[in-house]
XYZ file of C-alpha atoms in Angstrom:
721
model
C 166.889 61.141 101.180
C 165.252 58.231 98.961
C 162.207 57.856 97.588
C 160.392 57.290 100.720
C 160.662 61.009 101.533
C 158.095 61.246 98.111
C 154.484 61.285 99.510
C 151.617 60.084 98.050
C 147.648 61.000 98.819
C 144.684 58.812 98.724
C 143.935 59.668 95.204
C 147.300 58.744 94.156
C 147.074 55.309 95.281
C 143.451 54.533 93.876
C 145.561 55.763 90.424
C 148.468 53.434 91.250
C 146.139 50.611 91.893
C 143.112 51.469 89.344
C 140.465 51.514 91.717
C 138.383 53.590 93.185
C 139.018 56.442 96.372
C 136.716 54.042 98.486
C 138.543 51.301 97.771
C 141.568 52.702 99.766
C 139.346 54.146 102.119
C 137.944 50.534 102.571
C 141.735 49.256 102.595
C 142.966 51.564 105.453
C 139.964 50.329 107.519
C 140.478 46.584 107.013
C 144.124 46.270 106.884
C 146.211 46.860 109.939
C 149.393 47.078 108.230
C 148.589 49.549 105.824
C 150.823 52.047 105.946
C 150.447 55.310 108.453
C 150.401 58.644 107.408
C 153.829 60.617 106.910
C 151.841 64.222 106.498
C 149.312 65.865 104.597
C 146.573 66.651 106.977
C 143.584 64.185 108.931
C 140.873 65.147 106.031
C 143.797 64.088 103.667
C 146.434 62.262 104.727
C 149.843 61.560 102.591
C 151.526 58.650 102.425
C 155.137 57.315 101.677
C 155.685 56.065 97.784
C 157.705 53.347 98.670
C 155.839 51.996 101.678
C 152.275 52.192 99.975
C 154.289 50.405 96.883
C 155.360 47.293 98.871
C 151.773 46.721 100.548
C 150.641 46.994 97.060
C 152.922 44.103 96.215
C 152.867 42.169 99.322
C 148.892 42.424 99.235
C 148.690 41.545 95.343
C 146.721 44.461 94.687
C 149.315 45.023 91.725
C 151.786 43.003 90.082
C 153.948 45.936 89.780
C 153.444 49.668 89.681
C 153.590 50.640 86.381
C 156.222 53.355 85.946
C 155.181 56.451 84.381
C 152.593 55.870 87.503
C 155.337 55.851 89.897
C 157.781 58.495 88.334
C 154.432 60.993 88.328
C 153.665 60.132 91.789
C 157.190 61.074 92.748
C 157.371 63.852 91.330
C 154.214 65.189 92.468
C 155.134 64.200 96.345
C 158.871 65.604 95.773
C 159.473 67.104 99.123
C 160.297 70.374 97.568
C 157.095 70.444 95.760
C 156.391 69.373 92.309
C 157.489 72.519 90.262
C 160.921 72.132 91.591
C 160.873 68.090 90.783
C 159.830 69.036 87.358
C 162.325 71.360 86.815
C 165.302 69.454 88.221
C 163.532 66.643 86.022
C 163.789 68.658 82.921
C 167.380 69.504 83.354
C 167.969 65.451 83.885
C 165.843 64.777 80.622
C 167.957 67.326 78.485
C 171.234 66.099 79.635
C 169.502 62.623 78.808
C 168.677 63.943 75.206
C 171.845 65.919 74.398
C 174.581 63.341 76.105
C 173.491 59.761 77.012
C 176.757 58.654 77.556
C 177.300 61.086 79.987
C 174.350 60.678 81.653
C 175.067 56.602 81.978
C 178.475 57.471 82.999
C 177.523 59.889 86.194
C 174.605 57.712 87.145
C 176.254 54.523 87.083
C 177.231 55.339 90.918
C 175.259 56.012 94.012
C 172.800 58.999 94.469
C 175.263 60.705 96.356
C 177.921 60.553 93.048
C 175.351 61.187 90.623
C 173.989 64.365 92.360
C 177.632 65.743 93.365
C 178.565 65.384 89.396
C 174.875 66.449 88.066
C 175.765 70.333 88.325
C 179.050 70.716 86.504
C 177.621 68.266 83.678
C 174.554 70.352 83.432
C 176.440 73.387 83.657
C 177.948 72.537 80.386
C 174.711 71.537 78.731
C 172.428 74.378 79.825
C 174.728 77.544 79.098
C 174.992 77.067 75.342
C 171.855 75.612 74.805
C 169.814 78.203 77.297
C 172.303 81.371 77.545
C 172.274 83.266 80.712
C 171.291 80.141 82.544
C 172.566 80.798 86.580
C 175.351 78.942 87.346
C 176.118 77.410 90.597
C 178.703 79.257 93.179
C 178.594 82.204 91.075
C 177.774 85.915 92.969
C 176.642 86.855 89.561
C 173.509 85.416 88.750
C 173.480 87.979 85.577
C 170.420 89.611 86.487
C 168.522 90.806 83.159
C 167.428 94.604 83.965
C 166.958 97.658 81.959
C 169.857 97.355 79.187
C 171.208 93.943 80.146
C 169.275 91.435 78.065
C 169.536 88.242 79.396
C 171.989 86.434 77.322
C 174.483 89.720 77.898
C 174.551 89.603 81.736
C 176.424 93.268 83.609
C 179.437 92.758 85.434
C 178.679 93.108 89.032
C 174.806 93.089 90.176
C 172.406 90.899 91.951
C 170.956 88.979 94.077
C 171.800 85.369 94.406
C 168.854 83.544 93.182
C 168.001 80.212 95.031
C 170.209 77.303 93.441
C 167.451 74.484 93.410
C 164.021 76.318 92.165
C 163.208 78.820 89.053
C 164.937 82.236 89.955
C 162.735 84.591 91.518
C 163.067 88.041 91.278
C 164.342 89.990 94.016
C 162.372 93.199 93.079
C 159.791 92.005 90.969
C 158.836 95.760 89.436
C 162.205 96.671 88.690
C 164.201 93.865 87.796
C 164.142 90.280 85.543
C 166.405 87.038 86.522
C 167.231 84.191 83.929
C 164.759 81.652 84.370
C 166.974 78.909 84.914
C 169.206 78.561 87.655
C 171.343 75.128 87.762
C 170.325 73.753 90.940
C 173.903 72.830 93.437
C 174.063 69.246 94.718
C 172.516 69.198 98.410
C 169.131 70.075 96.730
C 169.390 67.590 93.643
C 170.125 64.841 96.493
C 166.790 64.103 97.398
C 165.604 64.247 93.580
C 167.969 61.827 92.604
C 165.228 58.685 92.509
C 163.037 60.708 90.550
C 165.994 61.467 88.051
C 166.603 57.871 87.748
C 163.124 57.472 87.040
C 162.462 59.466 84.726
C 165.393 58.126 82.573
C 164.385 55.047 82.537
C 160.735 56.207 81.468
C 163.078 58.044 78.747
C 164.804 55.581 77.537
C 160.942 53.687 76.702
C 159.338 56.945 75.605
C 162.629 59.550 74.501
C 163.519 62.519 76.724
C 161.372 65.189 75.144
C 157.769 62.819 75.246
C 158.582 62.036 78.675
C 158.864 65.665 79.997
C 155.952 66.639 77.755
C 153.960 63.646 79.216
C 155.461 65.150 83.230
C 154.351 68.392 82.460
C 150.720 67.719 80.762
C 150.060 66.020 84.006
C 151.452 68.425 86.165
C 149.149 71.017 83.909
C 146.363 68.781 84.139
C 146.509 68.522 88.063
C 146.513 72.081 88.529
C 143.980 73.657 85.660
C 143.338 76.626 88.009
C 146.834 77.877 88.134
C 147.373 77.932 84.669
C 145.678 79.852 81.360
C 146.968 77.324 78.536
C 146.883 78.524 75.068
C 145.378 75.357 72.957
C 147.583 74.025 70.166
C 145.617 74.437 67.222
C 145.438 78.269 68.334
C 149.166 78.655 68.793
C 149.459 76.468 65.324
C 147.517 79.563 63.556
C 149.215 82.555 65.753
C 152.571 80.984 64.877
C 151.531 80.410 60.841
C 150.395 84.246 60.742
C 153.483 85.427 61.502
C 155.182 83.689 59.030
C 158.957 82.189 59.168
C 160.728 84.553 61.623
C 164.132 84.129 62.426
C 163.653 85.823 65.491
C 160.586 85.361 67.658
C 159.813 86.883 71.131
C 156.840 85.937 73.664
C 156.787 88.328 76.540
C 154.518 86.592 78.126
C 155.445 82.704 77.174
C 152.901 80.640 79.878
C 154.277 76.942 79.159
C 155.673 77.781 75.748
C 153.313 76.790 73.662
C 153.296 79.573 71.505
C 157.186 79.392 70.299
C 156.551 75.670 70.809
C 154.372 76.174 67.535
C 156.927 78.483 65.498
C 158.082 77.127 62.213
C 161.742 75.541 62.416
C 164.477 77.253 60.180
C 168.144 76.823 60.820
C 168.727 80.358 62.121
C 166.239 80.485 64.087
C 166.373 82.375 68.178
C 163.880 82.165 70.528
C 163.083 85.002 73.684
C 160.947 84.365 76.304
C 159.702 86.047 79.109
C 156.957 85.550 81.894
C 156.288 87.040 85.557
C 155.906 83.628 86.852
C 159.296 82.053 87.526
C 158.265 78.857 87.496
C 156.747 78.855 84.013
C 159.490 80.846 82.335
C 162.000 77.801 83.823
C 159.679 75.379 82.389
C 159.337 77.042 79.050
C 163.272 77.344 78.957
C 163.621 73.902 79.113
C 160.387 72.884 77.329
C 161.969 74.720 74.502
C 165.188 73.497 74.584
C 164.047 69.683 74.533
C 161.628 70.776 71.287
C 164.649 72.335 69.295
C 167.749 73.291 68.341
C 167.592 76.837 68.243
C 169.388 78.764 71.390
C 166.523 79.645 73.988
C 166.476 82.931 75.741
C 164.769 82.996 78.866
C 163.832 85.406 81.944
C 161.490 85.768 84.603
C 160.384 88.863 85.329
C 156.986 91.233 85.016
C 157.566 92.038 81.180
C 155.693 95.560 81.178
C 157.729 97.177 84.734
C 160.768 94.988 83.905
C 161.504 94.384 80.248
C 164.394 91.435 79.579
C 164.986 92.689 75.819
C 164.720 96.657 75.885
C 167.634 96.192 72.870
C 165.605 93.203 71.242
C 163.984 94.123 67.643
C 162.258 90.745 66.685
C 160.615 89.035 63.340
C 157.617 88.256 65.305
C 156.289 88.687 68.320
C 153.662 86.277 69.898
C 151.402 86.567 72.756
C 148.544 85.597 74.721
C 148.544 88.680 77.473
C 147.015 88.172 80.903
C 143.428 89.530 80.406
C 141.639 93.133 82.374
C 144.609 94.035 84.746
C 144.447 96.493 86.630
C 147.612 96.425 88.078
C 149.608 96.329 84.687
C 152.103 99.504 86.124
C 149.908 102.077 84.781
C 150.823 104.249 87.982
C 154.830 103.580 87.201
C 155.558 103.849 83.732
C 153.205 106.877 82.848
C 156.734 108.116 80.347
C 157.816 104.969 79.116
C 158.986 105.345 75.607
C 157.008 102.100 74.315
C 153.677 104.354 74.459
C 154.349 105.340 70.647
C 150.373 105.694 69.951
C 149.220 106.809 73.357
C 149.151 106.244 77.275
C 147.040 103.470 77.659
C 144.408 103.555 80.449
C 144.260 101.725 83.366
C 141.610 99.459 82.054
C 143.410 98.993 79.122
C 145.934 96.725 80.089
C 146.008 94.826 76.506
C 147.237 97.768 74.622
C 149.726 98.309 76.632
C 150.611 94.421 75.976
C 149.909 95.518 72.136
C 152.261 98.321 72.165
C 155.107 96.381 74.094
C 154.880 93.889 71.312
C 155.328 96.728 68.517
C 158.465 98.341 70.442
C 160.337 94.966 70.174
C 159.528 94.565 66.163
C 162.065 95.289 63.686
C 160.555 97.339 60.907
C 158.450 95.351 59.256
C 157.759 92.598 61.475
C 155.106 90.866 62.396
C 152.874 90.544 66.116
C 149.899 88.258 66.582
C 148.479 88.861 69.794
C 145.171 86.895 70.846
C 142.454 89.767 72.688
C 139.223 89.869 74.412
C 136.974 91.134 72.276
C 136.203 94.145 74.399
C 139.301 95.565 73.193
C 138.178 96.059 69.837
C 134.926 98.139 71.332
C 135.656 99.955 74.637
C 135.702 103.854 74.488
C 138.580 104.074 76.606
C 140.755 102.872 74.322
C 139.492 104.358 71.067
C 142.099 106.919 70.496
C 144.959 104.119 70.568
C 143.120 102.105 68.162
C 142.710 105.058 65.907
C 146.555 105.972 65.725
C 146.954 102.155 65.360
C 144.772 102.637 62.683
C 145.994 105.616 60.707
C 149.930 104.754 60.653
C 148.841 101.103 59.794
C 150.585 99.375 62.611
C 147.260 97.342 62.759
C 146.766 95.223 60.037
C 143.807 92.515 60.922
C 141.368 91.891 63.505
C 140.343 88.008 63.609
C 137.033 87.273 66.009
C 137.707 83.082 66.575
C 134.725 80.751 67.636
C 133.556 80.655 71.264
C 135.541 77.528 72.344
C 138.762 78.797 70.904
C 140.802 79.473 74.228
C 140.357 79.830 77.586
C 137.868 81.781 78.628
C 136.039 79.141 76.175
C 132.586 81.106 76.663
C 133.722 84.120 75.189
C 134.894 84.625 71.052
C 138.146 85.859 71.585
C 139.784 87.679 68.728
C 143.637 88.171 67.341
C 144.918 91.067 66.510
C 147.815 91.311 64.005
C 150.005 94.195 64.085
C 153.272 95.222 61.891
C 155.822 97.650 62.751
C 155.237 100.350 60.205
C 158.183 100.906 57.486
C 156.325 102.711 54.911
C 153.424 104.756 54.689
C 150.357 103.595 52.902
C 148.405 105.411 50.502
C 145.080 104.233 51.495
C 145.238 102.094 54.253
C 143.087 99.316 54.749
C 141.963 96.729 57.625
C 141.485 93.277 57.081
C 138.143 91.944 59.079
C 137.684 88.686 59.850
C 134.758 86.491 61.699
C 134.986 82.715 62.221
C 132.763 82.349 64.167
C 130.449 80.444 61.956
C 133.153 77.409 62.795
C 131.867 76.913 66.358
C 131.179 73.781 67.297
C 128.013 72.540 69.173
C 129.282 70.066 71.830
C 132.257 71.077 73.649
C 135.303 69.684 71.575
C 136.338 73.176 70.449
C 135.760 74.725 67.048
C 136.562 73.608 63.693
C 140.144 74.355 63.706
C 140.726 73.087 59.858
C 137.767 75.573 58.667
C 139.067 78.443 60.885
C 142.781 77.723 59.883
C 142.210 77.951 56.287
C 139.518 80.208 56.245
C 141.543 83.003 58.130
C 145.187 82.012 56.077
C 143.701 82.323 53.243
C 142.141 85.883 54.013
C 145.003 86.977 55.898
C 147.379 85.350 52.696
C 145.474 87.392 49.739
C 145.634 90.983 52.302
C 149.376 90.626 52.919
C 150.442 90.106 49.639
C 147.436 92.244 47.538
C 146.643 94.800 50.453
C 143.159 93.885 50.345
C 140.733 91.243 49.914
C 137.630 90.429 47.949
C 134.434 90.199 50.132
C 133.121 87.264 51.499
C 129.577 88.711 53.654
C 129.695 87.420 56.857
C 133.369 85.989 56.783
C 135.946 88.503 55.742
C 136.591 92.386 54.390
C 139.247 94.354 54.111
C 137.588 97.799 55.314
C 139.326 101.216 54.205
C 140.839 103.064 57.581
C 138.858 106.034 56.920
C 135.580 104.469 57.354
C 136.742 103.251 60.662
C 137.760 106.405 62.221
C 134.498 107.591 63.802
C 133.241 108.480 67.714
C 133.675 104.311 68.285
C 136.824 103.236 66.454
C 134.773 100.250 66.689
C 136.446 97.102 65.255
C 134.576 94.342 66.134
C 134.244 92.037 62.288
C 130.721 91.225 62.992
C 129.645 94.837 62.975
C 131.296 95.558 60.246
C 130.654 92.833 58.229
C 127.799 92.428 55.547
C 125.424 90.201 56.313
C 126.208 86.257 54.716
C 123.570 85.665 51.785
C 121.178 83.314 53.027
C 119.029 83.334 49.351
C 118.081 79.611 50.394
C 117.240 80.174 53.796
C 113.210 79.352 53.555
C 114.308 76.298 51.366
C 116.936 75.393 54.284
C 114.178 75.656 56.943
C 111.436 73.398 55.442
C 114.215 70.657 55.091
C 114.577 71.093 58.801
C 110.665 70.917 58.639
C 110.939 67.795 57.021
C 113.381 66.337 59.038
C 111.409 67.354 62.262
C 108.295 65.887 61.157
C 110.151 62.530 60.207
C 111.529 62.285 63.784
C 108.719 63.347 65.703
C 106.519 60.304 63.735
C 109.730 57.904 64.519
C 109.513 59.166 68.323
C 105.747 58.138 68.470
C 106.446 54.783 67.168
C 109.392 54.192 69.108
C 107.638 55.361 72.456
C 107.438 52.120 74.609
C 104.254 50.724 75.460
C 102.585 50.599 78.470
C 104.060 49.721 81.831
C 102.725 46.348 83.104
C 103.335 45.755 87.016
C 104.809 42.302 87.904
C 102.697 39.948 90.005
C 103.860 40.768 93.649
C 104.068 36.883 93.512
C 106.775 37.235 90.891
C 108.328 40.282 92.261
C 110.832 38.631 94.470
C 114.257 39.888 94.943
C 116.520 38.867 92.042
C 120.047 37.516 93.247
C 122.736 40.659 92.692
C 126.438 40.780 92.063
C 128.674 44.079 91.601
C 130.561 44.976 88.539
C 133.869 44.793 90.763
C 132.580 41.287 91.704
C 132.415 40.289 87.316
C 135.711 41.948 86.461
C 137.640 39.586 88.991
C 136.056 36.918 87.492
C 136.654 37.976 84.515
C 133.216 38.507 82.814
C 134.159 42.346 82.048
C 137.010 44.369 81.661
C 137.244 48.000 83.582
C 139.348 51.081 82.178
C 139.489 54.116 83.547
C 140.206 57.710 81.025
C 143.521 58.994 80.422
C 144.902 62.042 80.534
C 146.695 62.319 77.263
C 147.017 60.265 73.865
C 147.813 60.631 70.271
C 146.950 63.823 68.423
C 144.004 64.298 66.234
C 142.077 61.088 67.935
C 138.499 61.699 68.539
C 138.087 61.590 72.359
C 135.208 60.434 73.905
C 134.186 63.225 76.469
C 131.979 62.804 79.464
C 129.818 65.491 78.052
C 129.299 63.320 75.355
C 128.051 60.425 76.982
C 125.808 62.462 79.012
C 124.730 64.256 76.046
C 124.747 61.542 73.721
C 126.638 62.780 70.785
C 129.609 62.118 69.042
C 133.266 62.357 70.344
C 133.906 65.822 70.620
C 137.297 66.190 73.172
C 140.687 66.397 72.946
C 143.747 65.339 75.107
C 147.054 66.737 75.772
C 149.631 65.344 73.268
C 152.116 62.805 74.659
C 153.039 59.161 74.471
C 150.570 57.669 76.639
C 148.985 55.056 75.417
C 145.146 55.798 75.090
C 142.030 53.605 75.898
C 140.337 53.103 72.640
C 136.636 52.145 72.475
C 134.876 49.114 70.747
C 131.538 48.334 69.768
C 129.809 46.838 72.673
C 131.507 48.852 75.029
C 129.689 50.192 77.825
C 130.866 53.697 79.084
C 129.722 55.587 81.876
C 130.767 59.093 83.524
C 132.062 58.728 87.548
C 131.326 62.579 88.072
C 128.133 64.638 88.348
C 125.620 62.481 89.443
C 123.504 61.664 86.264
C 122.518 57.895 86.061
C 123.781 57.055 82.482
C 125.139 54.180 80.490
C 126.485 54.585 76.857
C 126.886 50.975 74.793
C 129.436 52.432 72.338
C 127.896 51.306 68.574
C 129.836 51.466 65.184
C 130.635 55.036 64.683
C 131.899 55.844 67.830
C 134.144 52.561 67.873
C 137.611 54.031 67.952
C 137.854 56.608 70.041
C 140.019 57.746 72.401
C 138.194 57.418 76.481
C 138.461 60.793 78.222
C 138.860 61.815 81.690
C 136.048 61.194 84.339
C 134.987 57.986 82.295
C 134.906 54.534 83.504
C 135.007 51.799 80.292
C 133.666 48.365 80.770
C 134.301 45.501 77.973
C 131.542 42.174 78.520
C 132.685 38.821 77.721
C 130.259 38.327 75.130
C 129.707 34.744 76.739
C 129.271 36.188 79.777
C 127.097 39.801 79.284
C 124.449 41.118 77.167
C 125.974 44.751 76.549
C 122.509 46.171 76.412
C 121.820 44.448 79.763
C 124.520 45.228 81.798
C 124.126 49.199 80.104
C 120.539 49.073 81.460
C 120.520 48.159 84.997
C 123.654 50.416 85.788
C 121.331 53.154 84.574
C 119.251 52.306 87.405
C 118.608 55.431 89.720
C 118.393 53.531 93.014
C 121.996 51.901 91.950
C 123.787 55.161 91.214
C 122.749 56.195 94.411
C 123.797 53.567 96.393
C 127.636 53.102 94.384
C 127.533 57.182 94.569
C 130.142 59.187 97.241
C 129.194 62.656 98.302
C 131.401 65.663 98.293
C 130.317 69.047 99.028
C 130.291 70.272 95.406
C 130.326 67.074 93.970
C 128.832 63.533 93.410
C 131.729 60.950 92.692
C 130.570 56.837 91.384
C 132.274 54.337 92.442
C 131.328 52.141 89.094
C 132.917 48.456 90.983
C 129.990 49.261 93.878
C 126.819 48.874 90.844
C 125.111 46.248 91.052
C 122.978 43.911 88.578
C 120.790 40.777 88.389
C 122.115 37.166 88.226
C 120.957 35.764 85.386
C 120.627 33.612 82.486
C 121.558 34.997 78.949
C 118.963 33.859 77.576
C 117.021 36.696 80.231
C 119.591 39.451 79.811
C 119.312 39.307 76.205
C 114.969 39.650 76.848
C 116.003 42.684 79.155
C 119.047 43.945 76.649
C 116.391 44.472 73.754
C 114.001 46.506 76.161
C 116.982 48.351 77.051
C 118.359 49.153 73.432
C 114.663 50.137 72.671
C 114.674 52.599 75.719
C 117.519 54.073 73.974
C 116.708 54.597 70.782
C 113.196 56.145 71.805
C 115.680 58.589 74.149
C 117.864 59.514 71.013
C 115.007 59.885 69.002
C 113.733 62.566 71.489
C 117.077 64.138 71.555
C 116.698 64.916 67.818
C 114.190 65.908 67.488
C 114.625 68.795 70.346
C 117.742 69.842 68.445
C 115.748 70.495 65.525
C 113.333 71.767 67.207
C 115.464 74.758 68.673
C 117.114 74.685 64.887
C 113.721 75.389 63.425
C 112.494 78.522 66.026
C 116.265 79.724 65.484
C 116.061 79.782 61.802
C 112.574 81.497 61.620
C 113.468 83.944 64.500
C 116.354 84.987 62.323
C 114.508 84.781 58.719
C 111.757 86.747 60.135
C 113.993 89.499 61.612
C 116.330 89.782 58.512
C 113.470 89.890 55.797
C 114.425 86.634 54.394
C 110.845 85.041 55.384
C 107.584 86.504 54.687
C 105.359 86.594 58.207
C 102.592 84.927 56.417
């Protein structure tokens, strides 16, 4: 089976050609030789990737399909699904990473030869790197259950797992299975064209970055299927755990927490997830990331623990929140409930006790928790016992935006398996809420990290910390053991000292007065109507025509980029704020903004166009944004941006779905004018932009002043008269 088995949607064709979906629809109507659908539905047809590539080249719509896009479309349109394709690609990349000469040897022949040789070679590479991997042709698939960890399979049990895909538990409630099963030759054959493309991409980028790129694109294409742990949060949780040798993540997701753990020569990683596909992808991701053995299993951790005998140095966990069906009825007498049997509504406290049960004495667990767990009455007895016995050591309130759900300020719980009795135990409470960012770019992570780690380091060393009002305090456990056992940091910390609150508000008031004065000066003069005799319609052109003529260059936002580079998001463009976003880390070359670029959001229906200034230049162009880079000799940037903001212009260039509006930037129109006339319009548009920014700043300062006045009057720092 060759490349034509791989299907691509109209959206994929648009991405390959660098155009909008409307352009693909036009090609289908105008060109009788456009490839016929081979699958999908009438409203969302799918096309053979090889036929599409040939058509694009023949019609000079694209000189050559970019390799990374071609590989991605092969993966996304794989006949067995993208997850199977990603697992096969990960296996091949691990082989390329570990034994490149072997790959060159077996890939030099036909597709059939490569598919036939791969299983044996993968067995030699995967088995030592991911112990317990199910081998092709074995009747014993090394099922993990009861007393058998994944790296020590039992003698003769288990139903054979599907050899082409991540092993699926035969009975999810009672057993766990190895995360990986080596695919057989017949199941690998449809993936061979993809694997050859992946190898070519790895030769340019490296095996590890290639897998990260493909995994990132898959996660980005399916945002509702996965709950991710952001890299900054994963790094903070790993730092709180120290430098453990043996680490367990019982709800590993995509492996972000284990990937963030500090490296050491004797490190051993253990992962489990109820989703077989995530367990498999995590196993491959970690095997590519580290030299440590990666023990990975698929199965419901609470019902089918893959590591009952494990005593880890650290447990890191981002468990599922608010689950009712976590096993309450099946696990009433489970020995892990050392601190009390969790209520049906307290699944998170079941995960807490599972983590403690898998720690050695003195080992550390760090769990991400919803804030309600700190105060729900149904869990107060378990919280009280965790405090009395010294198991719960710290509760950290994170800023809103730290992790999904981004609107909720989540908590971190730091626990330690008791190995000695504290004479006067205390609990560390930290509130990092002041590091919440105003935009959607996430919190101030350097500030969060420094505050939390400094407090935890001092507390872990000395057993207490110096009180910082509103930020950190070590509270004697006896103070917390009341009727509610409420561990919410904000309710136990003294309010921050704000002796200069009145003077700070006076400064805000002065800035507001100055901004209002500037706003009045920038207000546009009264509009003068154009005489009817002079109001004839100007000749128009489109952005697409200008791009073809070379008057401007058009670029679209990417799906990955270098770490720590500010990203200009669609929200930043709409709100007029500084770059605040992040993109998944990958080796994908980002689009960097330059002064004079015009940036437009393509979703949402807002008539907005932003001219990049010196302060914004150098940021990465985010998703759902289009960048227009005009030739200064042919186009004035402010003239271009101003006409692109016209409401009627946006209306005629937009397409409408049931829940969203999408802008086809190529269809936006502007008049054909001489450079001098463009500059006249441009100066007026620039003045309107300055007025708009002043209005926005005045609104922000006004809200800040009102909020500060309310706070000052209610906390007694400001007099009412």
